[in-house]
Coordinates of C-alpha atoms in Angstrom, one line a residue:
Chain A
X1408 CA 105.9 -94.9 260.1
X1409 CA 104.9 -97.4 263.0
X1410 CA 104.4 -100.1 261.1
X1411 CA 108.6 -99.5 259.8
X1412 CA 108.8 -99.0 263.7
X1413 CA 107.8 -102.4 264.6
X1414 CA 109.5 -104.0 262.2
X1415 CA 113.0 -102.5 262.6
X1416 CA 111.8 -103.8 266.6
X1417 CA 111.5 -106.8 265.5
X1418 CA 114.4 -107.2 263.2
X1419 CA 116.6 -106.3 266.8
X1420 CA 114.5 -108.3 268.8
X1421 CA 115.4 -111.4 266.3
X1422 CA 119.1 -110.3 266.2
X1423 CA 119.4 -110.3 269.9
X1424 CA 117.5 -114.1 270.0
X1425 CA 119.7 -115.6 267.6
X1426 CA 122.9 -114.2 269.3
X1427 CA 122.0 -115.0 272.8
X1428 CA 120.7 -118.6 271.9
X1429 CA 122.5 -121.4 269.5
X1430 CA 125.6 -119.0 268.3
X1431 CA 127.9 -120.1 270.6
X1432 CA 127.8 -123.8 270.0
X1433 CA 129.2 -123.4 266.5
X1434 CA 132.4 -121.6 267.4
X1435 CA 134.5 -125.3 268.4
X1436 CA 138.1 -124.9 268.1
X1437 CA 138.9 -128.4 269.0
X1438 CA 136.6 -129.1 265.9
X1439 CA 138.7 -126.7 263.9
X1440 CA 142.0 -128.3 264.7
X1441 CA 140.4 -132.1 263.6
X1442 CA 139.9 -130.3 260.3
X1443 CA 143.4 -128.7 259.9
X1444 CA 144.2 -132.0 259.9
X1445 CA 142.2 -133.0 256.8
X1446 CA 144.0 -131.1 254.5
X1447 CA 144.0 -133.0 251.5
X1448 CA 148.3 -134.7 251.0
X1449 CA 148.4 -132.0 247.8
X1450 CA 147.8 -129.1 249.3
X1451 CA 149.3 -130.2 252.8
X1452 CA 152.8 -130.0 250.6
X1453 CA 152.4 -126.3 249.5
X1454 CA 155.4 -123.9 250.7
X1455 CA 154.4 -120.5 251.7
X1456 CA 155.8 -118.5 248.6
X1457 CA 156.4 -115.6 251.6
X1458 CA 158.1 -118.0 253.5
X1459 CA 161.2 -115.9 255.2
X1460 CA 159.9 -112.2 254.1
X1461 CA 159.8 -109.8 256.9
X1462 CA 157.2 -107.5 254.8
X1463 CA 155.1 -110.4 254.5
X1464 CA 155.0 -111.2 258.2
X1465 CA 154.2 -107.3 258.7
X1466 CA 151.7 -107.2 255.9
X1467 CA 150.1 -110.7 257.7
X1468 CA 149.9 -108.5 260.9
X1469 CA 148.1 -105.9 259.5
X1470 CA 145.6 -108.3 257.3
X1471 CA 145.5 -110.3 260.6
X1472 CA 144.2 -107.3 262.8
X1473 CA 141.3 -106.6 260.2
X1474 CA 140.0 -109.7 259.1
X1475 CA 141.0 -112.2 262.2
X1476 CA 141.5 -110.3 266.1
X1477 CA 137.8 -109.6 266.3
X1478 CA 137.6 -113.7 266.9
X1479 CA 140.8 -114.7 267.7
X1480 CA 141.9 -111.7 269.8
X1481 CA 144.6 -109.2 269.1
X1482 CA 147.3 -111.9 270.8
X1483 CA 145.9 -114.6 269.1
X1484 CA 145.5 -116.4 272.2
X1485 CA 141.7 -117.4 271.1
X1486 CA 138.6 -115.9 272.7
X1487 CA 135.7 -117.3 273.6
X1488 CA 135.7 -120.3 271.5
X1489 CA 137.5 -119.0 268.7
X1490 CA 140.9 -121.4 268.1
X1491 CA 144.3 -120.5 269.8
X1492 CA 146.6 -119.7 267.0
X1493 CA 149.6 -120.3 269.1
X1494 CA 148.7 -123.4 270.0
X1495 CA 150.3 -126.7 268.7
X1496 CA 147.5 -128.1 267.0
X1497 CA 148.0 -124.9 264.5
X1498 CA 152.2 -124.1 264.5
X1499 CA 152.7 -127.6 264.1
X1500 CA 150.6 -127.5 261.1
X1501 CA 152.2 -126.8 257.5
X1502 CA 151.1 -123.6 256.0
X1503 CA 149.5 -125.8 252.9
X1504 CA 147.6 -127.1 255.5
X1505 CA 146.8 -123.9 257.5
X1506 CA 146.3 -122.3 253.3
X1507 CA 144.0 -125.3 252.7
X1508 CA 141.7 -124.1 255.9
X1509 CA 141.8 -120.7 255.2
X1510 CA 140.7 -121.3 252.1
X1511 CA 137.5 -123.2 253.0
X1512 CA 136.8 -122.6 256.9
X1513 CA 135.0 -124.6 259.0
X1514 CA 131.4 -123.8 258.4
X1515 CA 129.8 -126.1 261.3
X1516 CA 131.8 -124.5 263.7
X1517 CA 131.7 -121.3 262.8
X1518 CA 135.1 -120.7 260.8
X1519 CA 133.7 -118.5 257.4
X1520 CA 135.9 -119.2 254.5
X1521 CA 138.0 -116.8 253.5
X1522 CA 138.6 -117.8 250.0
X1523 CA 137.5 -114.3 249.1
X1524 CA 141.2 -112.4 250.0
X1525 CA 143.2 -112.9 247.1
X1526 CA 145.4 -116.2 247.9
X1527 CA 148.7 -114.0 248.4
X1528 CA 146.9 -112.3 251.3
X1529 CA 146.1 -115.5 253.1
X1530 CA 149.6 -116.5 252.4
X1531 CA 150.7 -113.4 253.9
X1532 CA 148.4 -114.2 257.1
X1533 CA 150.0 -117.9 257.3
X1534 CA 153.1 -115.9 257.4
X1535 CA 152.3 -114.0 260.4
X1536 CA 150.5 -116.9 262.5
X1537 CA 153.7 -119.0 261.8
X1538 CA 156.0 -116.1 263.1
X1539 CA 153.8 -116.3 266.5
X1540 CA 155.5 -120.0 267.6
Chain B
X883 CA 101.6 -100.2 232.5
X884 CA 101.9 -98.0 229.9
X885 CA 100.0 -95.2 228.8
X886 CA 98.8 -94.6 232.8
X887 CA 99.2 -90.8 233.3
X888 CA 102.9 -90.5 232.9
X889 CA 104.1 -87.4 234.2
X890 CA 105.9 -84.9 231.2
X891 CA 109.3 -84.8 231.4
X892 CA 108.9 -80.9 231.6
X893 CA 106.5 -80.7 234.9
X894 CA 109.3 -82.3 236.7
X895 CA 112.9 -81.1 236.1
X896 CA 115.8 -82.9 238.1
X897 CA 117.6 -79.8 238.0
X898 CA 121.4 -80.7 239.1
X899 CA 121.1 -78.7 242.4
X900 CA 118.3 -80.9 243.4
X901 CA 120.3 -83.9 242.6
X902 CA 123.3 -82.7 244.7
X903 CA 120.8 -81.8 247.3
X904 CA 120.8 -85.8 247.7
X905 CA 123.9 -86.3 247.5
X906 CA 125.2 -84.0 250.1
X907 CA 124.4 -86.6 252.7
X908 CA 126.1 -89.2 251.5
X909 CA 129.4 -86.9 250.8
X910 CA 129.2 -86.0 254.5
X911 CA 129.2 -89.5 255.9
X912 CA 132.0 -90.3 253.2
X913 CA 134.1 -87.9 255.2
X914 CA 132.8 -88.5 259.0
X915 CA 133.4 -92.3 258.4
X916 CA 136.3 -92.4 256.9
X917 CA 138.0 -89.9 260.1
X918 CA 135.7 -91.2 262.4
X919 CA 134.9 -94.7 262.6
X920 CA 136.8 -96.9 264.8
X921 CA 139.3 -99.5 263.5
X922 CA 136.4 -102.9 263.1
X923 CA 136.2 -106.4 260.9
X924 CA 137.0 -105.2 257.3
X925 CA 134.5 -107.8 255.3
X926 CA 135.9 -109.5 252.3
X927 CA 132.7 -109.1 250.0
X928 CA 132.3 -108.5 246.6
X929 CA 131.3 -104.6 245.2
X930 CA 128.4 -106.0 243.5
X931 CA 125.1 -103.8 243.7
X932 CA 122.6 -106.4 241.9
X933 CA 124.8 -109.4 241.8
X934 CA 125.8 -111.7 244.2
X935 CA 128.5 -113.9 245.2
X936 CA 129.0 -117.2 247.5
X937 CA 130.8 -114.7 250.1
X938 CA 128.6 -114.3 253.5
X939 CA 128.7 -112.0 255.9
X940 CA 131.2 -113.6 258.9
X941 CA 128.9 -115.2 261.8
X942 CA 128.6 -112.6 264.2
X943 CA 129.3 -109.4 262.1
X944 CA 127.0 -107.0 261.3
X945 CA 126.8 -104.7 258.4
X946 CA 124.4 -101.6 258.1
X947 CA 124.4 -100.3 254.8
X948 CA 123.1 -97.5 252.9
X949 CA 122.6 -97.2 249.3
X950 CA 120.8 -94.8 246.4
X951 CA 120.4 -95.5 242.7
X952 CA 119.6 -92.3 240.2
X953 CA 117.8 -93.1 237.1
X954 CA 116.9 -90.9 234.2
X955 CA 112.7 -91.8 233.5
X956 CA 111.3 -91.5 230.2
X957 CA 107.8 -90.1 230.4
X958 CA 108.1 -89.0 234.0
X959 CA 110.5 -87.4 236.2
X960 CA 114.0 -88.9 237.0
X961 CA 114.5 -90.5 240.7
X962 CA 116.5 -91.3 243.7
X963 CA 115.9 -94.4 245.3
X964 CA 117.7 -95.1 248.7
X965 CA 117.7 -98.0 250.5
X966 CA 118.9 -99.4 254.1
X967 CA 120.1 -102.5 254.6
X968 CA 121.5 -104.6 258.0
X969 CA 123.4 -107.8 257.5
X970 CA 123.9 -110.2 259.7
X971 CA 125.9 -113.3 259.5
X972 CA 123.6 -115.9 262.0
X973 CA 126.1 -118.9 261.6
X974 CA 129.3 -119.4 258.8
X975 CA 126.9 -120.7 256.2
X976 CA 123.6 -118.5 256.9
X977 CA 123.4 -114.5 256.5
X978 CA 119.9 -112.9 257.2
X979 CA 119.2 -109.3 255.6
X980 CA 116.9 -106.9 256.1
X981 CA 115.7 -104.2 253.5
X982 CA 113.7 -100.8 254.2
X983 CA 113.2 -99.0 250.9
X984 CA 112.0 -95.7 249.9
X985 CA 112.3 -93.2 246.8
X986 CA 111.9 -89.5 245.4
X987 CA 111.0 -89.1 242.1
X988 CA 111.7 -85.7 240.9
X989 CA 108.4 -83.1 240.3
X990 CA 106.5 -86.0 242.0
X991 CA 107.6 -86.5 245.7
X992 CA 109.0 -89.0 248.1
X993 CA 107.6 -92.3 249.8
X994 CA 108.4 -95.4 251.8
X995 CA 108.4 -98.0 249.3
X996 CA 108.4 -101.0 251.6
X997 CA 111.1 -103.6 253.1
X998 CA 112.5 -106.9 252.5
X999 CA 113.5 -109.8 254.4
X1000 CA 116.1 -112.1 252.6
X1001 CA 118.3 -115.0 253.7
X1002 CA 121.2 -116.7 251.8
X1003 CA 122.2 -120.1 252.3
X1004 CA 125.4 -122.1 251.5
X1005 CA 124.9 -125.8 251.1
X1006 CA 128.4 -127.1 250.4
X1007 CA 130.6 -126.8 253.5
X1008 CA 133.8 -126.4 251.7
X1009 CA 134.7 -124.4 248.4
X1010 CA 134.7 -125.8 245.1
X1011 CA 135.7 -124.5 241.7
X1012 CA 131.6 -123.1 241.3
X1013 CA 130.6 -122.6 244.7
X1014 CA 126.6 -122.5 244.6
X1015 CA 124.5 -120.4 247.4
X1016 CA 120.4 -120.3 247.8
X1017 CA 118.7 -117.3 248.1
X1018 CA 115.4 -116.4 249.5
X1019 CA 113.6 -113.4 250.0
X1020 CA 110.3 -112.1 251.1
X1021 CA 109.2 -108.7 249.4
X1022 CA 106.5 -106.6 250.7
X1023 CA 106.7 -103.4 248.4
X1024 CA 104.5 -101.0 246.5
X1025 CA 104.5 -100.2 242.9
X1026 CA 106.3 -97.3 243.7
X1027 CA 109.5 -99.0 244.4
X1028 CA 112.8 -98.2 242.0
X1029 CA 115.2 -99.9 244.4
X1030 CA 116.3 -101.7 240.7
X1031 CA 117.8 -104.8 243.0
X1032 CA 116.9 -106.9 240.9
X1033 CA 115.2 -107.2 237.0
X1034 CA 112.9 -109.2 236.5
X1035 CA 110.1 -110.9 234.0
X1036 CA 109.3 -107.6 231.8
X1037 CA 110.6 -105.0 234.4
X1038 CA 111.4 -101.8 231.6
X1039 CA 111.6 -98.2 232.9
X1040 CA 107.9 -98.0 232.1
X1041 CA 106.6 -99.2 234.7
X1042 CA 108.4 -96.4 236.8
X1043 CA 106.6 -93.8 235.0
X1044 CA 103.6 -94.0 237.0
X1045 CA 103.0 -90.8 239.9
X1046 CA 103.7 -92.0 243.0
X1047 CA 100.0 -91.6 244.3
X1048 CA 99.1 -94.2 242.2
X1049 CA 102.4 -96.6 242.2
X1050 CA 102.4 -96.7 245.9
X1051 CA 98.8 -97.7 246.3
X1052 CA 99.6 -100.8 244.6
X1053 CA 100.9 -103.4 247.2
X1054 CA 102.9 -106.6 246.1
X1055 CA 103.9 -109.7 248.1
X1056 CA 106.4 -111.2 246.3
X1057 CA 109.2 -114.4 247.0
X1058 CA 112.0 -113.9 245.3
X1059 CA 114.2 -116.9 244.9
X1060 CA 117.9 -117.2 243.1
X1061 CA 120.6 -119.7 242.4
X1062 CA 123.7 -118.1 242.9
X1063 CA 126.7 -119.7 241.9
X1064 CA 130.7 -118.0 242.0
X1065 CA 133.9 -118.9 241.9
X1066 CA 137.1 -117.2 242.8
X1067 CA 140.3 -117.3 240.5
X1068 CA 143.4 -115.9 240.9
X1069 CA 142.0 -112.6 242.7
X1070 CA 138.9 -112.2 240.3
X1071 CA 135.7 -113.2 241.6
X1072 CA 133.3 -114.4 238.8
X1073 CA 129.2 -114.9 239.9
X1074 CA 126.9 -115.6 238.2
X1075 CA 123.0 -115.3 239.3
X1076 CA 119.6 -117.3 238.4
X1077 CA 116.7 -115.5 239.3
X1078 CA 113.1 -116.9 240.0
X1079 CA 110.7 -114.3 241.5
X1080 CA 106.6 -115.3 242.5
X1081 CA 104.3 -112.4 243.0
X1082 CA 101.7 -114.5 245.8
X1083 CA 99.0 -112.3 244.3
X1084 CA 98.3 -115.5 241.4
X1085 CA 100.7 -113.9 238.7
X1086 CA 103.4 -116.1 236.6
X1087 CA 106.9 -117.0 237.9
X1088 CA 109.2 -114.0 236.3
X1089 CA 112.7 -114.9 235.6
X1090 CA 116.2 -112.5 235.5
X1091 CA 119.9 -113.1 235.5
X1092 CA 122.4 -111.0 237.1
X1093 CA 126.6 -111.1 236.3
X1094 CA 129.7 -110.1 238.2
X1095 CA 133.3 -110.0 237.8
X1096 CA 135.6 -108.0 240.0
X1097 CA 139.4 -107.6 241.3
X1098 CA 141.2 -105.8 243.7
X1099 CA 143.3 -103.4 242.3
X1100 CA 146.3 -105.3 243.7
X1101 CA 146.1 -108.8 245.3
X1102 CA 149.1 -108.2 247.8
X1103 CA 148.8 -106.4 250.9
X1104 CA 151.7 -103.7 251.4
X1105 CA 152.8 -103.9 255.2
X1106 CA 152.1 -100.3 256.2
X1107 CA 148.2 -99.7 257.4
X1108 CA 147.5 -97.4 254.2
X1109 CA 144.1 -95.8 253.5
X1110 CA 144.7 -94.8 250.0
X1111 CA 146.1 -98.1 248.2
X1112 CA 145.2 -99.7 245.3
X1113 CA 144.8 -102.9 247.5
X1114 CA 141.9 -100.8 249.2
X1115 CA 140.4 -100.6 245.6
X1116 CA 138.3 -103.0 243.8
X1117 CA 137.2 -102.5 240.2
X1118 CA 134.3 -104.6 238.4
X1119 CA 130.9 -104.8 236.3
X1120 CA 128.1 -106.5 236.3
X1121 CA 125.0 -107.1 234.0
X1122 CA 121.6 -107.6 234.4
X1123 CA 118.2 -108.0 233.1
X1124 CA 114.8 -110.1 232.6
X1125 CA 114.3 -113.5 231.1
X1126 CA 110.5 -113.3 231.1
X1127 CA 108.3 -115.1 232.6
X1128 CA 106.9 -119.2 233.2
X1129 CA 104.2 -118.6 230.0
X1130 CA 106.9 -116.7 227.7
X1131 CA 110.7 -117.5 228.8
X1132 CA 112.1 -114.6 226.1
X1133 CA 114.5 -111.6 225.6
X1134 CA 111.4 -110.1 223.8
X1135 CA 110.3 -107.2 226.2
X1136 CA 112.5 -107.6 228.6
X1137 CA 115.3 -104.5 229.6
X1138 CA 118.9 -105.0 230.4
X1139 CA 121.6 -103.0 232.4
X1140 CA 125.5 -102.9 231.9
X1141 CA 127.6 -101.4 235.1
X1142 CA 131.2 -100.6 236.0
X1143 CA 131.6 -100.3 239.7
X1144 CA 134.4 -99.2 241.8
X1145 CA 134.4 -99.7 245.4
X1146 CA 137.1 -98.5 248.1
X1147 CA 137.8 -100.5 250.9
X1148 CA 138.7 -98.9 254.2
X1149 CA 140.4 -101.2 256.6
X1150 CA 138.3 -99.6 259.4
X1151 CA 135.8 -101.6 258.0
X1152 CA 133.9 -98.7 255.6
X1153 CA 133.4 -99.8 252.2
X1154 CA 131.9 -96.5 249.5
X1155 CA 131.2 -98.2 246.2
X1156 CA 129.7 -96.4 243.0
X1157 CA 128.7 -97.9 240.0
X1158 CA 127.4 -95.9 236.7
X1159 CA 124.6 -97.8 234.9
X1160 CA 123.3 -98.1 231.3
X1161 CA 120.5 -99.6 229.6
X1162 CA 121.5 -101.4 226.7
X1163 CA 117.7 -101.0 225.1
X1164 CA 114.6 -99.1 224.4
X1165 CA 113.2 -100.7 227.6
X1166 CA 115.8 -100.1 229.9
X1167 CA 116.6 -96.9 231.9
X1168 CA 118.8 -94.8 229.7
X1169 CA 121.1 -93.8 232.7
X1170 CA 121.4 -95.5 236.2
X1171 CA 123.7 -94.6 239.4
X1172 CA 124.4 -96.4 242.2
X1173 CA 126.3 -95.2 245.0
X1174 CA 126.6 -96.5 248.9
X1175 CA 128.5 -96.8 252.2
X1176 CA 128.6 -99.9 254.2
X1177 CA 130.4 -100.4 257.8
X1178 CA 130.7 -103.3 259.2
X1179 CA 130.3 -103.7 263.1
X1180 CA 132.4 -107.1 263.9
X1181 CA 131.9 -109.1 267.0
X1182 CA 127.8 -107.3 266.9
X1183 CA 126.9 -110.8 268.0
X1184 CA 128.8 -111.5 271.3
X1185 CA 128.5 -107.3 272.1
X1186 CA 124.9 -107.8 272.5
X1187 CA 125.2 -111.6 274.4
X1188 CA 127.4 -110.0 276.5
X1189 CA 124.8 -106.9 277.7
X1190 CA 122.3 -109.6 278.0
X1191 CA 124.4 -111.6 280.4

């Protein structure tokens, strides 16, 4: 029992280490905006099949508030170092470009990938950041 | 391990009271978390029990999870194995796990089984159509564990069979190593696992395989917050099973598992998942169930930089 003790101790201690040292430095949003623009000329060309659809934008919101506020904040404003989603660098984006991101993050700074919600979801979430200009 | 003092099937009955008696914790937290929990990051991992996929845990997040598997024991008296697990995602392309296992076997009694330290790696920064990840963990259990995580070598359910007094005097150190590769298609995740494992105590490399395929039960989301929705619901399977070991790389010996799993997704960031398990041979466990809970604390990482501040 003390033994499981120290080692759950530990395990926190370790937590709280790597979160008070070198996590901050990988959350860049000016990085994330270089990569936006990256976005390969095929996919940059993709329409937002949701393009227009009021459910969509709601159904965006609501995917939005589980998978993105905790980083981005509930306004979308950007927190910390998380990128502002109503800035330029993203609305003047396409949404192929802004799928293409979503799709494979920014792994250096921080961005996970979300290629793991179904693709309409994400479209659904492009819908709703778009709606924010 | 054969033929060491199993215990008869009839000194040790798993009656089906005893059986709920372990399950009536889990029912309870089903319901407190499911009213209770505050709205947090819902994660966008796969149900898998044994397999793995290319998703990590989002940097920052952290995920405390709780899990049990049943299993019927020829020659010895069926068990409950729970396990804890915390997740946390260190960066976007590094998640660190811990492991603290434990088990009651039925007519026998319970023990701490030992814990586990595994981290998971993704080399490629961006996704491809097989996205490949590295695993590596540390083991320090006894004989005693029946966590089933993973199968291995010539794992069969004999090697279960053995009282506790004996199993958990046994200690192994173990690295356990896999190549996990996954892709994602049209709302079905696919993954496929490669499993090397080392025992440090001069035994051969054993080798295992583990596959998963799952869906949500519809790839839209509806615009109305909705608890009970099939896009909360994810259906799958997986299989499992050894591949021997580094002197005899064969299906001879080895056992095998075959599993539907069902997991339910709450967007409050609760996930319950149960999967039903059977062995498809002499050696495996005739009947295995998983069942767990998992909540995911989002933002864990700057909550605790910002107490230490």
């Amino acid at each position: 029992m003390r033994r499981l003790l120290i080692l759950t101790a530990l395990l926190f201690a370790s937590l709280a280490a790597v979160a008070a040292t070198g996590h901050d430095r990988d959350l860049d949003s000016r990085g994330i905006f270089q990569v936006i623009a990256k976005a390969p000329a095929k996919s940059r060309d993709q329409k937002n099949p949701y393009e227009g659809q009021t459910n969509a934008v709601a159904a965006g919101e609501k995917l939005f508030r589980q998978h993105c506020a905790e980083c981005h904040g509930e306004d979308a404003l950007g927190r910390g170092r998380a990128a502002n989603l109503r800035a330029s660098g993203v609305q003047n984006a396409t949404p192929g470009e802004l799928a293409w991101f979503l799709r494979n993050g920014n792994l250096v700074h921080g961005m996970p990938p979300w290629a793991g919600i179904p693709e309409q979801r994400r479209w659904q979430i492009i819908a709703y950041v778009k709606s924010l200009h | 391990m054969l033929g060491v003092n199993p215990i008869p099937r009839s000194v040790c009955p798993a009656t089906a009271s005893s059986r709920l008696r372990f399950l009536s914790p889990f029912l309870l937290c089903v319901a407190a978390a499911a009213i209770w929990l505050p709205s947090r990051a819902a994660a966008q991992e796969t149900p898998y029990f044994v397999a793995y996929s290319h998703h990590l845990e989002e940097p920052g997040n952290l995920e405390i999870e709780t899990y049990s598997i049943y299993g019927t024991q020829k020659g010895g008296g069926d068990f409950i194995a729970p396990w804890m697990e915390l997740e946390y995602g260190v960066t976007a392309w590094w998640t660190t796990e811990f492991y603290i296992d434990s088990q009651h076997t039925f007519g026998d009694g319970s023990v701490f089984t030992g814990t586990r330290w595994e981290n998971r790696f993704r080399p490629l920064m961006r996704e491809h159509w097989i996205n490949p990840v590295l695993y590596v963990e540390f083991e320090n259990i006894t004989d005693a564990d029946k966590t089933l995580k993973e199968v291995v070598g010539t794992d069969t359910q004999f090697d279960a069979a053995d009282p506790n007094s004996e199993a958990n005097r046994s200690h192994a150190h173990e690295i356990e190593t896999k190549l996990i590769l996954s892709s994602d298609y049209k709302g079905w995740n696919f993954s496929e696992n490669f499993i090397g494992e080392k025992n440090l105590g001069h035994e051969p490399w054993e080798f295992g395989y583990a596959l998963g395929v799952s869906r949500p039960l519809r790839l839209e989301a509806t615009p109305r917050p909705c608890n009970f929705c099939r896009e909360n619901m994810i259906l799958g399977a997986e299989m499992y099973g050894g591949l021997g070991t580094v002197k005899a790389f064969s299906l001879s010996g080895t056992s095998h598992y075959v599993a539907p799993i069902a997991a339910w997704q709450l967007p409050n960031g609760v996930t319950f998942s149960i999967s039903p398990g059977f062995g498809l041979n002499e050696n495996s466990h005739r009947f295995l169930l998983r069942w767990g809970m998992a909540y995911e604390i989002g933002g864990f990482g700057r909550k605790v930089r910002s107490l230490l501040r």
